[in-house]
């Protein structure tokens, strides 16, 4: 018989700061199946739920709940910040009407109503609603243009007298949009979805809107948030589970955070992860990565990019190069921040010091860019860089790395930072001594910078960091690291695509 | 009529990495009220839920659900990773028994069972269960010692034949513990709770354990996670809501994350926060903070600490000072990391450069500590610092700042970093030229370091950063910043308490 004593940790100091914040509440009125989904969705929005079940779903059957019980549960939840109704029968609607007084904010999901229920709803309940949601794909009147949707919104607004109308599933050929019509200022907002957006999980749109409103967001913001939330929930669910979207994608298991707490006392209770032992991985991780089947093509696209050839041969358009320099300057500013994060997450002080050296190289690169803009393009405005518009390629790239910095661990972040550290030398090296840019040109200046000492050091540091993360990599994390490294190689290639695509 | 078109963003690249991960599922079998809570708790653990409702709760009444429906819903959810049962009537239990085949992992919450139900449960269902949870406070046999709880666990294990037993609410005077008994290796694990831990929300312990197990954690880890989760949910709920604990404390509203995304397109839809305009705040924030009623006492405890007096007068025990130097060295290593994070979050490049200067002062301070250990204490072991044990005061302090770094914004982090930057000078300054430590002593060395140039610069930098955050502070954030600054002043004072309490 053994006995072990462990102290349960105090709550996270950061959470304690929010101790006195009121948690908003949403009342959901629908059948049990929809309510069960809604509780999950509302919880995922950090909102408390009050529930009124109007019918119990059993397979394909519905077991009606007696009216007194429905009334009682609405009474209990009526002080909620937002009330949302789902699938209701005609008699359900009449029950709700009897107690629907002083609702703070009512959202009616019209996408799940039968025609019969809609007829009663539009007379009895929508006139006191803040938002009525309608599924346009269900309506035959819709003829493939947004103008038709606008007309339909106007029509629905007259029919329902709701304060605002949201039309979802406005499908046109390969696109899908949702349209919000704010009646009081006659404003239409069109939200364009990813082309793969489908109707799976769309009944959660109203629920997510309710949660966002309860959390104090504006109507426009709440609708945006709900549409992206549902779209993301579809995109992120694994291939095999198309029927069940991933509505918990933004939630982290609390225990996972506890384990990383400096004051966690239960380490003995958590089994340490198995580390990767394969010597082909841990021997030279850089080499392993660049040859890996997921990475190889992206690495090739990156280090054999036509942008570098055009620079080396001195035939790149000068304005396209200016575009590159400006975007790269902004990139480096972000990149510097990410190395700061990496330093903060690094396991030992030696890694931190190496990161500080990387920072000084980045700073030097930024100064060179400024100098080039001055010397070759006559830029004298001190605030020139602040006026440069960020390209999509830049935003996409720094978004990716920023995510690894904020949400990832040190290994994930290093995998994201490495391609930039190790790829430039490889890309430039093959031209050195073979194809030389014109003497005294900006291209010679740039090529020299990346073929001489500091960047060689970067390569060595990149290799050092990659080997360090390979040695400490849990087995179930290796695939993620490969994916990140490959993704970022692709982003590097796209970053060099952008000046070539830049129209002077 | 106005029309605006907005693109919905693609999902977060970090989340996409987890696209192919299977989301675990837990089936919960109980009445509607418990199930509604369970769906919320399971969602908060990033787990999908299957639900079987055995009775509909309406106020104090129960509406029984017909057996065929119960059976059907269990059949639908039986492939779940974990199955958890709650309040079940005798007839409910007999229904479950009929379909309880090939359950992967069954958890029985015995804390909500009537005596009658327990009698049937222990015969019919607990023998195939992985864990049986019992509320000890309900049992008269319990006589205030843990030994009694151990005996009770043994007894319950014989009675139920469950693979493992968890006894919760083992209350002894002012303490509360939970005890896990693992039958196969006869191991007891005692989890000590915060003294304010109550029974509110305790029915979620089994649910949280089920979620942790489904997420792949060991039994011991899962129980730890559940107990801390429920304890935190109690601690963090606002005073006015004692009956409803905060089970969403670890969840962030998805829209809040979307808005901070580099590729977010809907900025116009989100109203910008109102900034603090009060000139007493934005004029000299350091001054405002130190005089603030929440801060003043903590600031005073910090900068007028007896530790500094004893150093200045040269009367501190040398071994206590050694303890301080070692702990402070470890502190500074963490502090350096946090300034790296701060640099990464700083709004402009100038702030980043200022942070890098702060880093060099920190590094200098660390070197001085090493030198002092060598010169005055004869420490020659290169790895001496790695063998030093971290004190509780150190862990508590760096945990607090680490949380602000990981979860907070730049302003919150600066508020946490500032006391160390601005307080040392203030604490040492008043002795300079008045009370001098013995010439050539380690105390003179230390005092000089903090009364000369680099730290004056730190004070100026601290003031600069604080004024910067005050100017960009949303109205609803000011109170948090004051709280953080005050909390950290208190942690500084406690950090100086620790060498004085150190028994040589």
CSV table of C-alpha atoms in Angstrom, one decimal, chain B residues 21-368:
chain,number,residue,atom,x,y,z
B,21,UNK,CA,-6.8,14.9,-35.0
B,22,UNK,CA,-9.8,12.9,-33.8
B,23,UNK,CA,-12.0,14.6,-31.3
B,24,UNK,CA,-12.8,12.3,-28.4
B,25,UNK,CA,-16.4,11.7,-27.4
B,26,UNK,CA,-18.1,11.1,-24.1
B,27,UNK,CA,-21.6,9.7,-23.6
B,28,UNK,CA,-23.4,11.1,-20.6
B,29,UNK,CA,-26.4,9.3,-19.2
B,30,UNK,CA,-28.5,11.2,-16.7
B,31,UNK,CA,-31.5,13.5,-16.3
B,32,UNK,CA,-31.8,16.6,-18.4
B,33,UNK,CA,-30.4,19.1,-15.8
B,34,UNK,CA,-27.2,17.1,-15.2
B,35,UNK,CA,-26.8,16.4,-18.9
B,36,UNK,CA,-27.1,20.1,-19.7
B,37,UNK,CA,-24.3,20.9,-17.3
B,38,UNK,CA,-22.3,18.0,-18.6
B,39,UNK,CA,-22.4,19.1,-22.2
B,40,UNK,CA,-21.0,22.5,-21.1
B,41,UNK,CA,-18.3,20.9,-19.0
B,42,UNK,CA,-17.3,18.4,-21.7
B,43,UNK,CA,-17.3,21.2,-24.4
B,44,UNK,CA,-15.0,23.2,-22.1
B,45,UNK,CA,-12.6,20.2,-22.3
B,46,UNK,CA,-12.6,20.2,-26.1
B,47,UNK,CA,-14.6,17.0,-26.2
B,48,UNK,CA,-17.7,16.1,-28.2
B,49,UNK,CA,-20.8,14.8,-26.3
B,50,UNK,CA,-23.3,12.1,-26.9
B,51,UNK,CA,-26.4,12.5,-24.7
B,52,UNK,CA,-28.9,10.0,-23.3
B,53,UNK,CA,-31.6,11.8,-21.2
B,54,UNK,CA,-33.3,9.5,-18.7
B,55,UNK,CA,-35.7,12.1,-17.3
B,56,UNK,CA,-36.7,15.6,-18.1
B,57,UNK,CA,-36.3,18.0,-15.2
B,58,UNK,CA,-39.0,20.6,-14.8
B,59,UNK,CA,-38.5,22.7,-11.6
B,60,UNK,CA,-38.7,20.1,-8.9
B,61,UNK,CA,-40.5,17.5,-11.0
B,62,UNK,CA,-39.1,14.7,-13.1
B,63,UNK,CA,-40.7,13.5,-16.3
B,64,UNK,CA,-39.5,10.0,-17.0
B,65,UNK,CA,-38.3,9.2,-20.5
B,66,UNK,CA,-39.7,5.9,-22.0
B,67,UNK,CA,-37.3,3.0,-21.9
B,68,UNK,CA,-37.1,2.5,-25.8
B,69,UNK,CA,-35.8,6.1,-26.2
B,70,UNK,CA,-33.2,5.6,-23.5
B,71,UNK,CA,-32.0,2.4,-25.1
B,72,UNK,CA,-31.9,4.0,-28.5
B,73,UNK,CA,-29.8,6.9,-27.4
B,74,UNK,CA,-27.3,4.7,-25.5
B,75,UNK,CA,-27.0,2.6,-28.7
B,76,UNK,CA,-26.2,5.7,-30.7
B,77,UNK,CA,-23.6,6.9,-28.2
B,78,UNK,CA,-22.1,3.6,-27.1
B,79,UNK,CA,-18.9,3.9,-29.2
B,80,UNK,CA,-17.9,6.9,-27.1
B,81,UNK,CA,-14.4,6.8,-25.6
B,82,UNK,CA,-15.8,7.2,-22.1
B,83,UNK,CA,-19.4,6.7,-20.8
B,84,UNK,CA,-20.4,8.5,-17.6
B,85,UNK,CA,-23.6,7.9,-15.6
B,86,UNK,CA,-25.2,10.4,-13.2
B,87,UNK,CA,-28.5,10.5,-11.4
B,88,UNK,CA,-30.3,7.3,-12.3
B,89,UNK,CA,-33.4,5.7,-10.9
B,90,UNK,CA,-33.5,1.9,-10.2
B,91,UNK,CA,-35.4,1.3,-13.4
B,92,UNK,CA,-32.9,3.6,-15.3
B,93,UNK,CA,-30.1,1.4,-14.1
B,94,UNK,CA,-31.8,-1.8,-15.2
B,95,UNK,CA,-32.3,-0.2,-18.6
B,96,UNK,CA,-28.6,0.7,-18.9
B,97,UNK,CA,-27.6,-2.8,-17.8
B,98,UNK,CA,-29.5,-4.3,-20.7
B,99,UNK,CA,-27.3,-2.4,-23.3
B,100,UNK,CA,-24.1,-2.0,-21.3
B,101,UNK,CA,-21.9,-4.2,-23.5
B,102,UNK,CA,-18.4,-3.3,-24.7
B,103,UNK,CA,-18.4,0.0,-23.0
B,104,UNK,CA,-14.8,1.2,-23.5
B,105,UNK,CA,-14.5,3.0,-20.2
B,106,UNK,CA,-17.4,3.5,-17.7
B,107,UNK,CA,-17.4,6.2,-15.0
B,108,UNK,CA,-20.1,6.1,-12.4
B,109,UNK,CA,-20.8,9.2,-10.4
B,110,UNK,CA,-22.0,7.7,-7.1
B,111,UNK,CA,-22.3,11.2,-5.5
B,112,UNK,CA,-25.8,11.7,-7.0
B,113,UNK,CA,-27.3,8.3,-6.4
B,114,UNK,CA,-30.0,7.6,-3.9
B,115,UNK,CA,-29.4,4.7,-1.4
B,116,UNK,CA,-31.9,2.6,-3.3
B,117,UNK,CA,-30.1,3.2,-6.6
B,118,UNK,CA,-26.7,2.6,-5.1
B,119,UNK,CA,-27.9,-0.9,-3.9
B,120,UNK,CA,-28.8,-1.8,-7.4
B,121,UNK,CA,-25.8,-0.1,-9.0
B,122,UNK,CA,-23.2,-1.9,-6.8
B,123,UNK,CA,-24.6,-5.2,-7.9
B,124,UNK,CA,-25.3,-4.5,-11.6
B,125,UNK,CA,-23.0,-1.9,-13.0
B,126,UNK,CA,-20.1,-0.9,-10.8
B,127,UNK,CA,-18.3,-4.3,-11.3
B,128,UNK,CA,-17.7,-3.3,-15.0
B,129,UNK,CA,-16.8,0.3,-14.2
B,130,UNK,CA,-13.3,1.9,-14.4
B,131,UNK,CA,-14.0,4.4,-11.7
B,132,UNK,CA,-16.7,4.8,-9.0
B,133,UNK,CA,-16.9,8.3,-7.4
B,134,UNK,CA,-18.2,8.6,-3.8
B,135,UNK,CA,-19.0,11.7,-1.8
B,136,UNK,CA,-17.5,11.1,1.7
B,137,UNK,CA,-19.3,14.0,3.3
B,138,UNK,CA,-22.6,12.1,2.9
B,139,UNK,CA,-21.4,9.2,4.9
B,140,UNK,CA,-21.7,9.2,8.7
B,141,UNK,CA,-18.9,6.6,9.1
B,142,UNK,CA,-16.3,9.2,8.3
B,143,UNK,CA,-14.5,10.4,11.5
B,144,UNK,CA,-12.2,13.2,10.5
B,145,UNK,CA,-9.0,11.4,9.7
B,146,UNK,CA,-7.6,10.3,6.4
B,147,UNK,CA,-7.1,6.8,7.7
B,148,UNK,CA,-10.8,6.5,7.9
B,149,UNK,CA,-11.1,7.6,4.3
B,150,UNK,CA,-8.6,5.0,3.3
B,151,UNK,CA,-10.6,2.3,5.1
B,152,UNK,CA,-13.8,3.6,3.5
B,153,UNK,CA,-12.1,3.3,0.0
B,154,UNK,CA,-11.1,-0.3,0.7
B,155,UNK,CA,-14.7,-1.0,1.8
B,156,UNK,CA,-16.2,0.6,-1.2
B,157,UNK,CA,-13.9,-1.2,-3.5
B,158,UNK,CA,-15.0,-4.5,-2.0
B,159,UNK,CA,-18.7,-3.5,-2.2
B,160,UNK,CA,-18.6,-2.2,-5.7
B,161,UNK,CA,-15.9,-4.2,-7.4
B,162,UNK,CA,-15.0,-1.1,-9.3
B,163,UNK,CA,-11.5,-0.9,-10.7
B,164,UNK,CA,-10.8,2.4,-9.0
B,165,UNK,CA,-12.4,4.5,-6.2
B,166,UNK,CA,-12.4,8.3,-5.9
B,167,UNK,CA,-13.6,9.7,-2.5
B,168,UNK,CA,-14.4,13.4,-2.6
B,169,UNK,CA,-15.2,15.9,0.1
B,170,UNK,CA,-13.0,14.4,2.8
B,171,UNK,CA,-13.4,17.4,5.1
B,172,UNK,CA,-11.2,17.7,8.2
B,173,UNK,CA,-11.6,20.9,10.2
B,174,UNK,CA,-10.5,23.6,7.7
B,175,UNK,CA,-9.1,21.3,5.0
B,176,UNK,CA,-10.8,19.4,2.2
B,177,UNK,CA,-9.2,16.5,0.4
B,178,UNK,CA,-10.1,14.0,-2.3
B,179,UNK,CA,-8.6,10.5,-2.3
B,180,UNK,CA,-8.0,8.3,-5.2
B,181,UNK,CA,-7.6,4.5,-4.5
B,182,UNK,CA,-6.2,2.5,-7.4
B,183,UNK,CA,-7.2,-1.1,-6.5
B,184,UNK,CA,-4.8,-3.1,-8.6
B,185,UNK,CA,-1.6,-1.6,-7.1
B,186,UNK,CA,-3.3,-0.6,-3.7
B,187,UNK,CA,-2.1,3.0,-4.2
B,188,UNK,CA,-3.8,6.0,-2.4
B,189,UNK,CA,-3.3,9.5,-3.8
B,190,UNK,CA,-4.5,12.3,-1.6
B,191,UNK,CA,-5.3,15.6,-3.3
B,192,UNK,CA,-5.4,18.6,-1.0
B,193,UNK,CA,-7.8,21.3,-1.9
B,194,UNK,CA,-7.8,25.0,-1.2
B,195,UNK,CA,-9.4,25.5,2.2
B,196,UNK,CA,-12.3,27.4,0.6
B,197,UNK,CA,-13.2,24.5,-1.6
B,198,UNK,CA,-16.9,23.7,-1.3
B,199,UNK,CA,-19.3,21.2,-2.8
B,200,UNK,CA,-20.7,23.6,-5.3
B,201,UNK,CA,-20.2,22.2,-8.8
B,202,UNK,CA,-18.7,19.0,-7.5
B,203,UNK,CA,-21.0,16.9,-9.7
B,204,UNK,CA,-18.8,18.1,-12.6
B,205,UNK,CA,-15.8,16.2,-11.2
B,206,UNK,CA,-16.8,12.9,-12.7
B,207,UNK,CA,-17.5,14.7,-16.0
B,208,UNK,CA,-14.2,16.4,-16.1
B,209,UNK,CA,-12.4,13.1,-15.3
B,210,UNK,CA,-14.3,11.5,-18.2
B,211,UNK,CA,-13.2,14.3,-20.5
B,212,UNK,CA,-9.5,14.0,-19.4
B,213,UNK,CA,-9.5,10.2,-19.8
B,214,UNK,CA,-11.1,10.6,-23.3
B,215,UNK,CA,-8.3,13.1,-24.1
B,216,UNK,CA,-5.7,10.3,-23.3
B,217,UNK,CA,-4.5,11.3,-19.9
B,218,UNK,CA,-3.7,8.8,-17.2
B,219,UNK,CA,-6.2,8.2,-14.4
B,220,UNK,CA,-4.1,10.1,-11.8
B,221,UNK,CA,-3.6,13.0,-14.1
B,222,UNK,CA,-7.3,13.0,-15.1
B,223,UNK,CA,-8.4,13.2,-11.5
B,224,UNK,CA,-5.9,15.9,-10.7
B,225,UNK,CA,-7.1,17.9,-13.7
B,226,UNK,CA,-10.8,17.5,-12.8
B,227,UNK,CA,-10.2,18.6,-9.2
B,228,UNK,CA,-8.2,21.6,-10.1
B,229,UNK,CA,-10.7,22.5,-12.8
B,230,UNK,CA,-13.7,22.4,-10.4
B,231,UNK,CA,-11.7,24.2,-7.6
B,232,UNK,CA,-10.7,26.9,-10.1
B,233,UNK,CA,-14.3,27.2,-11.4
B,234,UNK,CA,-15.4,27.9,-7.8
B,235,UNK,CA,-12.6,30.4,-7.1
B,236,UNK,CA,-13.0,32.4,-10.2
B,237,UNK,CA,-16.8,32.8,-10.2
B,238,UNK,CA,-17.8,36.3,-9.3
B,239,UNK,CA,-19.1,36.9,-5.7
B,240,UNK,CA,-22.7,37.5,-6.7
B,241,UNK,CA,-23.0,34.1,-8.5
B,242,UNK,CA,-22.1,31.6,-5.8
B,243,UNK,CA,-24.7,29.1,-7.0
B,244,UNK,CA,-23.4,29.1,-10.6
B,245,UNK,CA,-19.7,28.3,-10.8
B,246,UNK,CA,-17.7,29.6,-13.7
B,247,UNK,CA,-17.1,26.5,-15.9
B,248,UNK,CA,-16.1,28.5,-18.9
B,249,UNK,CA,-13.1,30.2,-17.3
B,250,UNK,CA,-10.6,28.7,-19.7
B,251,UNK,CA,-12.5,29.6,-22.8
B,252,UNK,CA,-11.9,32.7,-24.9
B,253,UNK,CA,-14.6,34.1,-27.2
B,254,UNK,CA,-13.6,33.0,-30.7
B,255,UNK,CA,-14.4,36.5,-32.1
B,256,UNK,CA,-11.9,38.1,-29.7
B,257,UNK,CA,-9.1,36.0,-31.3
B,258,UNK,CA,-10.4,36.7,-34.8
B,259,UNK,CA,-10.1,40.4,-34.3
B,260,UNK,CA,-6.5,40.1,-33.5
B,261,UNK,CA,-5.7,38.0,-36.6
B,262,UNK,CA,-3.3,39.7,-39.0
B,263,UNK,CA,-5.6,38.8,-41.9
B,264,UNK,CA,-8.9,39.8,-40.2
B,265,UNK,CA,-11.0,41.8,-42.8
B,266,UNK,CA,-14.0,43.0,-40.7
B,267,UNK,CA,-12.3,45.7,-38.6
B,268,UNK,CA,-15.0,48.2,-39.6
B,269,UNK,CA,-17.6,46.0,-37.9
B,270,UNK,CA,-15.9,46.2,-34.5
B,271,UNK,CA,-16.2,49.3,-32.5
B,272,UNK,CA,-12.8,50.5,-31.3
B,273,UNK,CA,-12.5,50.7,-27.5
B,274,UNK,CA,-12.8,54.0,-25.7
B,275,UNK,CA,-9.4,55.0,-24.3
B,276,UNK,CA,-8.7,56.4,-20.9
B,277,UNK,CA,-8.5,60.2,-21.2
B,278,UNK,CA,-8.2,61.2,-17.5
B,279,UNK,CA,-5.0,63.3,-17.3
B,280,UNK,CA,-4.2,62.2,-13.7
B,281,UNK,CA,-3.8,58.7,-15.3
B,282,UNK,CA,-2.1,59.6,-18.5
B,283,UNK,CA,0.1,62.4,-17.1
B,284,UNK,CA,2.5,60.3,-15.0
B,285,UNK,CA,1.1,56.8,-14.7
B,286,UNK,CA,3.9,55.6,-12.4
B,287,UNK,CA,3.0,58.4,-9.9
B,288,UNK,CA,-0.8,57.6,-10.3
B,289,UNK,CA,-0.2,53.9,-9.7
B,290,UNK,CA,2.0,54.3,-6.6
B,291,UNK,CA,-0.6,56.5,-5.0
B,292,UNK,CA,-3.6,54.4,-6.0
B,293,UNK,CA,-5.5,52.9,-3.0
B,294,UNK,CA,-5.1,49.3,-4.3
B,295,UNK,CA,-1.4,49.8,-4.9
B,296,UNK,CA,-0.2,52.1,-2.1
B,297,UNK,CA,0.2,49.6,0.7
B,298,UNK,CA,1.9,47.0,-1.6
B,299,UNK,CA,4.2,49.6,-3.0
B,300,UNK,CA,5.1,50.7,0.6
B,301,UNK,CA,5.7,47.1,1.7
B,302,UNK,CA,8.0,46.7,-1.3
B,303,UNK,CA,10.1,49.8,-1.4
B,304,UNK,CA,10.4,50.1,2.4
B,305,UNK,CA,11.2,46.5,2.9
B,306,UNK,CA,13.3,45.5,6.0
B,307,UNK,CA,15.5,43.3,3.7
B,308,UNK,CA,16.9,46.5,2.1
B,309,UNK,CA,17.4,48.1,5.5
B,310,UNK,CA,19.3,45.1,6.8
B,311,UNK,CA,21.5,45.2,3.7
B,312,UNK,CA,22.1,48.9,3.9
B,313,UNK,CA,23.0,48.6,7.6
B,314,UNK,CA,25.2,45.6,6.8
B,315,UNK,CA,23.4,43.5,9.4
B,316,UNK,CA,21.8,40.9,7.2
B,317,UNK,CA,22.9,37.3,7.7
B,318,UNK,CA,25.3,36.4,5.0
B,319,UNK,CA,23.7,33.0,4.3
B,320,UNK,CA,20.3,34.7,3.9
B,321,UNK,CA,21.9,37.1,1.4
B,322,UNK,CA,23.3,34.1,-0.5
B,323,UNK,CA,19.9,32.6,-0.6
B,324,UNK,CA,18.6,35.9,-2.0
B,325,UNK,CA,21.3,36.1,-4.6
B,326,UNK,CA,20.7,32.6,-5.9
B,327,UNK,CA,16.9,33.1,-6.1
B,328,UNK,CA,17.3,36.5,-7.7
B,329,UNK,CA,19.6,35.0,-10.3
B,330,UNK,CA,17.0,32.5,-11.3
B,331,UNK,CA,14.4,35.2,-11.2
B,332,UNK,CA,16.4,37.4,-13.6
B,333,UNK,CA,16.7,34.5,-16.0
B,334,UNK,CA,12.9,34.3,-16.1
B,335,UNK,CA,12.6,38.1,-16.1
B,336,UNK,CA,14.8,38.3,-19.2
B,337,UNK,CA,12.5,35.9,-21.0
B,338,UNK,CA,9.5,38.0,-20.2
B,339,UNK,CA,11.2,41.1,-21.6
B,340,UNK,CA,11.7,39.1,-24.8
B,341,UNK,CA,8.0,38.5,-24.9
B,342,UNK,CA,7.3,42.2,-24.1
B,343,UNK,CA,9.6,43.1,-27.0
B,344,UNK,CA,7.6,40.9,-29.3
B,345,UNK,CA,4.3,42.5,-28.3
B,346,UNK,CA,5.5,46.1,-28.2
B,347,UNK,CA,3.6,48.3,-30.6
B,348,UNK,CA,6.6,50.0,-32.3
B,349,UNK,CA,10.3,49.3,-33.1
B,350,UNK,CA,11.5,51.9,-30.6
B,351,UNK,CA,9.9,49.9,-27.8
B,352,UNK,CA,11.6,46.8,-29.0
B,353,UNK,CA,15.0,48.5,-29.0
B,354,UNK,CA,14.4,49.8,-25.5
B,355,UNK,CA,13.6,46.2,-24.4
B,356,UNK,CA,16.9,45.0,-25.8
B,357,UNK,CA,18.7,47.6,-23.7
B,358,UNK,CA,16.8,46.3,-20.6
B,359,UNK,CA,17.9,42.8,-21.5
B,360,UNK,CA,21.6,43.9,-21.4
B,361,UNK,CA,21.1,45.4,-17.9
B,362,UNK,CA,19.5,42.1,-16.8
B,363,UNK,CA,22.4,40.2,-18.2
B,364,UNK,CA,24.8,42.5,-16.4
B,365,UNK,CA,22.9,42.0,-13.1
B,366,UNK,CA,23.1,38.2,-13.6
B,367,UNK,CA,26.8,38.4,-14.1
B,368,UNK,CA,27.3,40.5,-11.0
